[in-house]
mmCIF file of C-alpha atoms and ligand atoms in Angstrom:
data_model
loop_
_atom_site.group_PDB
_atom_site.id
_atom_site.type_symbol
_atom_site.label_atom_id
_atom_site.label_comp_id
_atom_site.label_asym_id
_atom_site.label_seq_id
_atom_site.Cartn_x
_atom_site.Cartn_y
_atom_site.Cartn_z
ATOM 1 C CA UNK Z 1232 -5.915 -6.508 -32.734
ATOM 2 C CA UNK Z 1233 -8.546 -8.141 -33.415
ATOM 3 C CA UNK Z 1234 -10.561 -8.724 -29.907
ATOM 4 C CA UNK Z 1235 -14.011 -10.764 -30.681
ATOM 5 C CA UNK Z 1236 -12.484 -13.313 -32.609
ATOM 6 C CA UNK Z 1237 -10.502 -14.467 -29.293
ATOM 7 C CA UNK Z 1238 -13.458 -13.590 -27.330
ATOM 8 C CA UNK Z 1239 -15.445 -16.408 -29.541
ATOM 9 C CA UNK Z 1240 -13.336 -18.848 -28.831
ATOM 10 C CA UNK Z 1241 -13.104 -18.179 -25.230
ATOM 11 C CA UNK Z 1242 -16.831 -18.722 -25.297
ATOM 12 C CA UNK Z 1243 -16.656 -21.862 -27.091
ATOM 13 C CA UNK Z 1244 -13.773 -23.166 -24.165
ATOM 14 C CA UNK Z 1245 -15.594 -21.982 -21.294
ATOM 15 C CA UNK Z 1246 -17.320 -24.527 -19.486
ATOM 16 C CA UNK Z 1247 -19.086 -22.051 -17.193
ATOM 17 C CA UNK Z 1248 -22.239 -20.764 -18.886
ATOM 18 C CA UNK Z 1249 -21.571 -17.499 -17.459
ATOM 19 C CA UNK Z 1250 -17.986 -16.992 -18.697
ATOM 20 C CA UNK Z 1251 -19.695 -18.167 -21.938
ATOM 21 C CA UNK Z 1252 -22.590 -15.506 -22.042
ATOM 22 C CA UNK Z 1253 -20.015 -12.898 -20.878
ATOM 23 C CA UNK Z 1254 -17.915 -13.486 -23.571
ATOM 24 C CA UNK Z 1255 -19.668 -13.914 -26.525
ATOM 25 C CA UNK Z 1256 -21.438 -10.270 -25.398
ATOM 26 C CA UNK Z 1257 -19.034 -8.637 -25.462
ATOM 27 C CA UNK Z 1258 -17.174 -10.113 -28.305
ATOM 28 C CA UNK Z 1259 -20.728 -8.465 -29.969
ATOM 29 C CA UNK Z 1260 -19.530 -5.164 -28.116
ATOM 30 C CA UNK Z 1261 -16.484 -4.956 -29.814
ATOM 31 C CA UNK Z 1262 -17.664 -5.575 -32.940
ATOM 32 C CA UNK Z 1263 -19.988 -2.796 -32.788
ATOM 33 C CA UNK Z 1264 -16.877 -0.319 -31.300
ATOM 34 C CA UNK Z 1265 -14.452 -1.725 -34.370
ATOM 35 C CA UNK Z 1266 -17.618 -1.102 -37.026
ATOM 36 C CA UNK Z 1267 -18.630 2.368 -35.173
ATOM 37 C CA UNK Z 1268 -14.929 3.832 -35.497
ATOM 38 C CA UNK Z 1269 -14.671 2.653 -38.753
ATOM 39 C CA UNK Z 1270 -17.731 4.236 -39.965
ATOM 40 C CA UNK Z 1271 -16.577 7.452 -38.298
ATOM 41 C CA UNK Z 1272 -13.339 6.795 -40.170
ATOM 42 C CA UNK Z 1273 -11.277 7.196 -36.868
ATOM 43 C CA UNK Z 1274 -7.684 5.529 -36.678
ATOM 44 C CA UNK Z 1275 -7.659 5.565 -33.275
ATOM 45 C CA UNK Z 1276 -10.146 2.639 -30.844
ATOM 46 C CA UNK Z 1277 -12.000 4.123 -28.038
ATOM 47 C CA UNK Z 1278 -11.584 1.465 -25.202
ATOM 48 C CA UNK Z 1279 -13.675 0.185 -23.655
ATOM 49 C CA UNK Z 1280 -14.499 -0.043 -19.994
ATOM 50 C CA UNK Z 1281 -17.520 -2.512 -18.280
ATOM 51 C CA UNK Z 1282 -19.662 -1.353 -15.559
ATOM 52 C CA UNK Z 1283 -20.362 -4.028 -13.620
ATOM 53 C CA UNK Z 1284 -22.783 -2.295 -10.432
ATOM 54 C CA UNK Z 1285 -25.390 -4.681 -9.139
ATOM 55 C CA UNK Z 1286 -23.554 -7.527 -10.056
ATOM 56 C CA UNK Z 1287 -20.777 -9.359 -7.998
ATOM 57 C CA UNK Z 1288 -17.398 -9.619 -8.049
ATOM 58 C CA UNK Z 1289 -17.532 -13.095 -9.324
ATOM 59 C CA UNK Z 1290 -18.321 -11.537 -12.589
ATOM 60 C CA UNK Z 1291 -15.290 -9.189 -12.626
ATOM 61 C CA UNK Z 1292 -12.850 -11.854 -11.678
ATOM 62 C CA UNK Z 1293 -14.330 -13.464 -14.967
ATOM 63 C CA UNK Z 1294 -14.360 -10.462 -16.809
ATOM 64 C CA UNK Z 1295 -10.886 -10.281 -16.054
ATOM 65 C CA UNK Z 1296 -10.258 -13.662 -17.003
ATOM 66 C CA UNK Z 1297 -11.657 -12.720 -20.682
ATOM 67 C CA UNK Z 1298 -9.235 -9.894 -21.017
ATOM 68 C CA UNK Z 1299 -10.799 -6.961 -19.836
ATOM 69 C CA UNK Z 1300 -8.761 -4.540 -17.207
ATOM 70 C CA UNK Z 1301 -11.576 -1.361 -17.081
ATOM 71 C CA UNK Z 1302 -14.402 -1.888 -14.672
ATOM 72 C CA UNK Z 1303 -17.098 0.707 -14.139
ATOM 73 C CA UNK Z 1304 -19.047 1.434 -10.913
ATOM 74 C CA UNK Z 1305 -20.822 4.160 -9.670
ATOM 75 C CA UNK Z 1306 -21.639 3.589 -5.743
ATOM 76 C CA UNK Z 1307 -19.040 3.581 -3.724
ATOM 77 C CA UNK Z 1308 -20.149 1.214 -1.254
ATOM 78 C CA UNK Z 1309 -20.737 -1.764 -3.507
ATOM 79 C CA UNK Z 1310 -17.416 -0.329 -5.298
ATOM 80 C CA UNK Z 1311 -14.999 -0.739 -2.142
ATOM 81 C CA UNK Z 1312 -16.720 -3.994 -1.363
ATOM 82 C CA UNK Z 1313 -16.101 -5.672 -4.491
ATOM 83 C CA UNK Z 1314 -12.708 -4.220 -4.825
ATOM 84 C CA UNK Z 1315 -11.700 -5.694 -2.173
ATOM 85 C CA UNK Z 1316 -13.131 -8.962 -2.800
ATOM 86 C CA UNK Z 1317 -11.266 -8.988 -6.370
ATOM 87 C CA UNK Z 1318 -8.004 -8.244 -4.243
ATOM 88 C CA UNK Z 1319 -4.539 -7.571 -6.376
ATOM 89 C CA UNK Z 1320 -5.529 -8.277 -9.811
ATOM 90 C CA UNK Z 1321 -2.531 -7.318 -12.427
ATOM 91 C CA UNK Z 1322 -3.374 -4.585 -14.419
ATOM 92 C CA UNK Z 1323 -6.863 -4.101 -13.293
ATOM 93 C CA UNK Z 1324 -8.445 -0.185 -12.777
ATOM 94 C CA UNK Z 1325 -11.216 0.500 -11.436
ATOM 95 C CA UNK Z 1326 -13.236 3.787 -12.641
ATOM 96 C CA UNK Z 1327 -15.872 5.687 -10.543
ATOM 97 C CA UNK Z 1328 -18.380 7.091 -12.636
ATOM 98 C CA UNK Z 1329 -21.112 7.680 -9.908
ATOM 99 C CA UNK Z 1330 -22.151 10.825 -7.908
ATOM 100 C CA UNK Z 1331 -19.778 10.870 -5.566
ATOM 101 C CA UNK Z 1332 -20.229 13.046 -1.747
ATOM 102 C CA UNK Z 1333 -17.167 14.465 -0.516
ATOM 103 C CA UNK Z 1334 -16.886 12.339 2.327
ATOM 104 C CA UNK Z 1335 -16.674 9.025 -0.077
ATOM 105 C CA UNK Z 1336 -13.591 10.598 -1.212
ATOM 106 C CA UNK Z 1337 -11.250 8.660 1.260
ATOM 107 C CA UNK Z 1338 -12.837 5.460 0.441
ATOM 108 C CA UNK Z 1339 -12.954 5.799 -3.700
ATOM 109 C CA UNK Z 1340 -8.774 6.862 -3.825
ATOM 110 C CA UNK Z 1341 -7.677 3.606 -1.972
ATOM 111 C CA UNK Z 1342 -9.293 1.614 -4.847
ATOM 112 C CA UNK Z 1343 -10.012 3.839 -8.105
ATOM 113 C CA UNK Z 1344 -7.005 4.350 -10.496
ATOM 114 C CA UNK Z 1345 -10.052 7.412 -12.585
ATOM 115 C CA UNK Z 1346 -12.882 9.105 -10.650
ATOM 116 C CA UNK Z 1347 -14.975 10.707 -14.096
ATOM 117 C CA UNK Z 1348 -17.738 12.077 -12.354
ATOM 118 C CA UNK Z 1349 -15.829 15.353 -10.825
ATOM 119 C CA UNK Z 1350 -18.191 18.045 -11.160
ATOM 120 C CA UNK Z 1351 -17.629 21.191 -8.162
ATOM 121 C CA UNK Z 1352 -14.469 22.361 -6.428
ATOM 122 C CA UNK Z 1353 -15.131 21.169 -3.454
ATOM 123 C CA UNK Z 1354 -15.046 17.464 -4.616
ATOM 124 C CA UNK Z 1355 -11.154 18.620 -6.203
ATOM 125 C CA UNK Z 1356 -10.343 19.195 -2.556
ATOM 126 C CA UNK Z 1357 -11.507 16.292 -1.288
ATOM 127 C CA UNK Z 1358 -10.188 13.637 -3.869
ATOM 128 C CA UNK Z 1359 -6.607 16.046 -3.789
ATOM 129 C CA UNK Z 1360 -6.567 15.874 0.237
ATOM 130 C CA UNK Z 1361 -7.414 11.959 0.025
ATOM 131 C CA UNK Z 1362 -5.132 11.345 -2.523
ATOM 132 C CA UNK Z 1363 -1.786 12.737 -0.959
ATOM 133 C CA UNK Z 1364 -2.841 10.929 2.409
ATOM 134 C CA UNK Z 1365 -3.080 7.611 0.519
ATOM 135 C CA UNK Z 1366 0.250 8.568 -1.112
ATOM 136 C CA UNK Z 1367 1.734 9.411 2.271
ATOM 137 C CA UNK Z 1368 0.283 5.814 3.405
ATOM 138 C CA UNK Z 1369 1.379 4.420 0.622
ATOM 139 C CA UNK Z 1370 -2.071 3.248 -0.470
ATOM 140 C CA UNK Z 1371 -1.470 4.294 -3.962
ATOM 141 C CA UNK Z 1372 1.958 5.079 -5.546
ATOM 142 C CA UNK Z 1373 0.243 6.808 -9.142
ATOM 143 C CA UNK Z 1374 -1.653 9.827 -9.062
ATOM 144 C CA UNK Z 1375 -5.298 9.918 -8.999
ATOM 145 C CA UNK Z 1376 -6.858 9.909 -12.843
ATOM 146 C CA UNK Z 1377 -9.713 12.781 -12.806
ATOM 147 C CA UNK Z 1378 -12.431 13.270 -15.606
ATOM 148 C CA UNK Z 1379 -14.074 16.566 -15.261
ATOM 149 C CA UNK Z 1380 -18.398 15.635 -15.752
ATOM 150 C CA UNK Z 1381 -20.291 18.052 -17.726
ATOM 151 C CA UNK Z 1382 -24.201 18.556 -17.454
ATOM 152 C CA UNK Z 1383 -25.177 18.159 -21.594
ATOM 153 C CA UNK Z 1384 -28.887 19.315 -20.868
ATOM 154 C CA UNK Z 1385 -29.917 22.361 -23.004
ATOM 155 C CA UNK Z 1386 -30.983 24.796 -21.069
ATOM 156 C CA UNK Z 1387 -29.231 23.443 -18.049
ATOM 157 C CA UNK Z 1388 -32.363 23.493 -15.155
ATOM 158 C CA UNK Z 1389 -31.667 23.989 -11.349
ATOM 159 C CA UNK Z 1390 -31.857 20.615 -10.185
ATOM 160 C CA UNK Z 1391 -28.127 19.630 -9.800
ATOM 161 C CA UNK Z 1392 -28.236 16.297 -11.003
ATOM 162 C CA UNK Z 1393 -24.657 15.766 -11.503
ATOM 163 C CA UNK Z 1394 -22.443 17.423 -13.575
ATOM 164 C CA UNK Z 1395 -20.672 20.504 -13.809
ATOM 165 C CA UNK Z 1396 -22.182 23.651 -15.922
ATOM 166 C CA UNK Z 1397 -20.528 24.088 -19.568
ATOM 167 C CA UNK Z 1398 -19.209 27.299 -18.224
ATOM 168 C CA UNK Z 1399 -17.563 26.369 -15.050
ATOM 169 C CA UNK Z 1400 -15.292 23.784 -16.863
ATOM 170 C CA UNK Z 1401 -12.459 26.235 -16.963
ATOM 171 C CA UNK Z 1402 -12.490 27.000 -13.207
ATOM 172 C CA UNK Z 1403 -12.610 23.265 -12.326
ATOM 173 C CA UNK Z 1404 -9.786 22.268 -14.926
ATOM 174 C CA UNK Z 1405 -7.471 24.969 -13.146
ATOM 175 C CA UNK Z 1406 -8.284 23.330 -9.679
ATOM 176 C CA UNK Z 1407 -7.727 19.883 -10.304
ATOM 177 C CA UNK Z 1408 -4.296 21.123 -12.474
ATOM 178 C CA UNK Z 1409 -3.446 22.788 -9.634
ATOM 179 C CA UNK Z 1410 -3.789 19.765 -7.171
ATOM 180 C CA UNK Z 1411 -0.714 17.347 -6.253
ATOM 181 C CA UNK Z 1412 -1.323 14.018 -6.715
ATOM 182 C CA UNK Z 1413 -4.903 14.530 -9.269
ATOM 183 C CA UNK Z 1414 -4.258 14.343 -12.809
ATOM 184 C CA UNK Z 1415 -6.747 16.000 -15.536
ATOM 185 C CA UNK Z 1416 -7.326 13.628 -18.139
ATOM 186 C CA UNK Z 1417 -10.462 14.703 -19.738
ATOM 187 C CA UNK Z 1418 -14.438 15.277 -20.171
ATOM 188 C CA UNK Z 1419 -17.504 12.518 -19.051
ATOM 189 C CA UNK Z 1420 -20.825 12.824 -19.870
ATOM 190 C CA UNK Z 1421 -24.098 10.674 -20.066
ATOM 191 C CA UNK Z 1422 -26.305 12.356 -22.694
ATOM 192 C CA UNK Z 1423 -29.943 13.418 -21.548
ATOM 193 C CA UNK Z 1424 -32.583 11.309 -20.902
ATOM 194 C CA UNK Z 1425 -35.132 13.155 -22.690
ATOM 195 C CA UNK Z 1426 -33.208 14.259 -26.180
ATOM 196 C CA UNK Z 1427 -31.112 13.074 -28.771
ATOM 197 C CA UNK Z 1428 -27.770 12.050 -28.016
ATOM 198 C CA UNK Z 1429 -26.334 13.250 -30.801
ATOM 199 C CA UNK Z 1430 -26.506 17.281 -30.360
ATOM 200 C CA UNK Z 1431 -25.409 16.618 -26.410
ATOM 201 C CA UNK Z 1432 -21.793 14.408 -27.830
ATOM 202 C CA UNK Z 1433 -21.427 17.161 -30.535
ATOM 203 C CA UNK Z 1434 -21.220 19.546 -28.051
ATOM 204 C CA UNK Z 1435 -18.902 17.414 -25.683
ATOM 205 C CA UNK Z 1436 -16.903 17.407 -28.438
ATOM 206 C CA UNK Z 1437 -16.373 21.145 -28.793
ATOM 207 C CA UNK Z 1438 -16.227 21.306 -25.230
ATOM 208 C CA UNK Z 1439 -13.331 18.910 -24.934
ATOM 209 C CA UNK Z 1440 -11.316 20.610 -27.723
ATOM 210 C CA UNK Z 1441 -11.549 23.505 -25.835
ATOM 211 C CA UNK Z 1442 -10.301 22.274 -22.636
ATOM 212 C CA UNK Z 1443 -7.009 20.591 -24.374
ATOM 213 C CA UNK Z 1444 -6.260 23.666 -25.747
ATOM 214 C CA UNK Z 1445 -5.287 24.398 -22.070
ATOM 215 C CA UNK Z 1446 -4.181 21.231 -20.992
ATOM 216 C CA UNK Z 1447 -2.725 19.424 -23.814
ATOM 217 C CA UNK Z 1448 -2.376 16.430 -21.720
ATOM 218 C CA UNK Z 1449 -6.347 16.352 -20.900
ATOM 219 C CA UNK Z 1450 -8.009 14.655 -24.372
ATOM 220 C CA UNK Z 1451 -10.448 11.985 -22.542
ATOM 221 C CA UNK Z 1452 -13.789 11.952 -23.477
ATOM 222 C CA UNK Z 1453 -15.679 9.111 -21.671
ATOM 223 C CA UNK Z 1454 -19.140 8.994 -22.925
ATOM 224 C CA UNK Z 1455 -21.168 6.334 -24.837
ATOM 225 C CA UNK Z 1456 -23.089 3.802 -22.981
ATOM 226 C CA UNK Z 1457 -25.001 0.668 -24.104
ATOM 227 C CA UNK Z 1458 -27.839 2.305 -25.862
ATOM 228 C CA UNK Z 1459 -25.729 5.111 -27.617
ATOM 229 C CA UNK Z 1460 -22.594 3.664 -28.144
ATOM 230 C CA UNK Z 1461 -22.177 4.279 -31.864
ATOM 231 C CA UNK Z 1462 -23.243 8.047 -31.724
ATOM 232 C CA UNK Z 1463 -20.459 8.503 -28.817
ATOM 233 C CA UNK Z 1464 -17.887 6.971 -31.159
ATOM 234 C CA UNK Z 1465 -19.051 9.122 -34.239
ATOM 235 C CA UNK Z 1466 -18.318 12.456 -32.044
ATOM 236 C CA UNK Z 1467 -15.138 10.921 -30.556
ATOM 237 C CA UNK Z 1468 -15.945 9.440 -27.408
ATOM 238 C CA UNK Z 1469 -12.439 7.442 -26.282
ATOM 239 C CA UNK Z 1470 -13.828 5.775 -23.502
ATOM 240 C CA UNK Z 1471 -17.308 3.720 -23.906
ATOM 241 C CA UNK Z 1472 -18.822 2.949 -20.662
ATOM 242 C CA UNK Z 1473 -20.692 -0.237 -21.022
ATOM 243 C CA UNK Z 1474 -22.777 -2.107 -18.426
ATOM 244 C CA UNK Z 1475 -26.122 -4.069 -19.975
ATOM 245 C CA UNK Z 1476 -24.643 -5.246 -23.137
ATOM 246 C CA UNK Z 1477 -22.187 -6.946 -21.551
ATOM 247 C CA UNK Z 1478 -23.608 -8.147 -18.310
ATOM 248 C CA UNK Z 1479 -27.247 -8.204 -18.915
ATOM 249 C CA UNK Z 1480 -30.125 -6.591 -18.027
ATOM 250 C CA UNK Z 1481 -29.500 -4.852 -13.673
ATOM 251 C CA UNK Z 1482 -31.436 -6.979 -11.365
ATOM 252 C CA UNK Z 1483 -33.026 -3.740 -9.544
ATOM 253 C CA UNK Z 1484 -33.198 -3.913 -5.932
HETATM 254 C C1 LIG N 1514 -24.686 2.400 -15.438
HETATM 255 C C2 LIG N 1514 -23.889 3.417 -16.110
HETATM 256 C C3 LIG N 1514 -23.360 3.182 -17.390
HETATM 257 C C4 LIG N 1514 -23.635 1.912 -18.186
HETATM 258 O O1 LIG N 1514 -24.912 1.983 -18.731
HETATM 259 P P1 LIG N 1514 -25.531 0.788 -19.615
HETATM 260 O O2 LIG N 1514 -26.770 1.363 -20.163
HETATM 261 O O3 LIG N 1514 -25.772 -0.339 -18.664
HETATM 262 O O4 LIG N 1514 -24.542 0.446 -20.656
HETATM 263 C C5 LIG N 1514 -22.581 4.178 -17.958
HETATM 264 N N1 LIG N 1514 -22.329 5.340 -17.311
HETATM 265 C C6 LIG N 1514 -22.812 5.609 -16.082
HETATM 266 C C7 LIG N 1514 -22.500 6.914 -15.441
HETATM 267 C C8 LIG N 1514 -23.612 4.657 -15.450
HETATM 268 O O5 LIG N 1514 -24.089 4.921 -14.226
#
């Protein structure tokens, strides 16, 4: 399917500017995603998923309106927030790919269908304990989507800056496969801020391979944001995580 040629005409019908900007962005997105797996001569299309933090909910209610049903966010506060402002929207999933403290972990299952930034066993607990209470409550009827987040830097410093150790991926994969109610679905990463992204996706590569071997079922590899998109896509990144391209440059606080 071919998705920027509908987004282009959305942009030409749109009377809000907004909707307009938003859509002809990321009808440039997925023109870069369709050339990128191309040129890596992949059959398959990564999807893609917009992170919309700092901006409001107005934007993912238009978003939505465009066709898009992955939204990114990485605080949970603003997260819940605009979550609930959205309300019931068909269809729509909302992915945590923030930090995340142990005692968010209540708040992020009664909106998130994917949490990708699970990184020690103690947050498996959490998110596992949450998710069978808001089960039980009947918050959520589907199991809670987990991404396992791997720290790419090389060599890995103390500072834990989010992100799991290469070598404790094994561990962690066993806890969350072991938890009711969290299912394993793959690998996150953001490459490091001071190398090439291409070595650090090469090696999430390998290290994803690896972790289907024991859990078939576990072949996610979100990674790719809007600077290195095409390098994610050329190591086989299935889930781009997009925020600027599409919505602009963050207002910072
Ligand atoms: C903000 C963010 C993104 C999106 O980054 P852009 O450069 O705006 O495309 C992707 N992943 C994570 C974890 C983020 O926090």
């Amino acid at each position: 399917m071919d998705f920027s040629t509908g987004l282009r005409s959305a942009a030409e019908n749109a009377e809000d500017p907004r909707t307009r900007q938003l859509a002809l962005n990321l009808a440039a997105v997925h023109e870069r995603i369709d050339r990128a797996a191309q040129a890596a001569g992949r059959a398959d299309r990564p999807e893609l998923i917009v992170v919309t933090k700092y901006f409001p909910a107005a934007d993912v209610v238009r978003l939505y309106e465009l066709g898009v049903r992955d939204i990114g966010e990485n605080k949970d506060q603003e997260a819940a927030a605009k979550a609930a402002e959205v309300g019931d929207m068909g269809g729509l999933r909302w992915h945590f790919i923030g930090q995340l403290q142990t005692n968010k972990a209540k708040s992020v299952v009664r909106y998130a269908s994917s949490v990708h930034s699970v990184d020690r066993p103690k947050l498996v607990r959490a998110l596992g304990n949450a998710a069978a209470r808001a089960v039980q409550e009947s918050i959520r009827s589907q199991p809670l989507e987990v991404l396992l987040q791997v720290d790419l830097r090389d060599p890995l410093p103390d500072d834990q800056r989010g992100g799991a150790a290469p070598e404790a991926l094994g561990d962690l994969a066993a806890a969350v496969a072991g938890t009711e109610h969290l299912q394993l679905a793959g690998l996150m990463a953001v490459a490091p801020l001071d190398s090439a992204p291409e070595p650090a996706f090469e090696r999430l590569g390998e290290l994803a391979t690896s972790l289907s071997q024991d859990h078939p079922l576990a072949t996610e590899i979100s990674a790719g944001m809007s600077q290195d998109l095409e390098v994610a896509v050329r190591y086989g990144a299935t889930r781009l995580r997009i925020g600027r391209d599409v919505l602009g440059e963050r207002p910072y606080p």
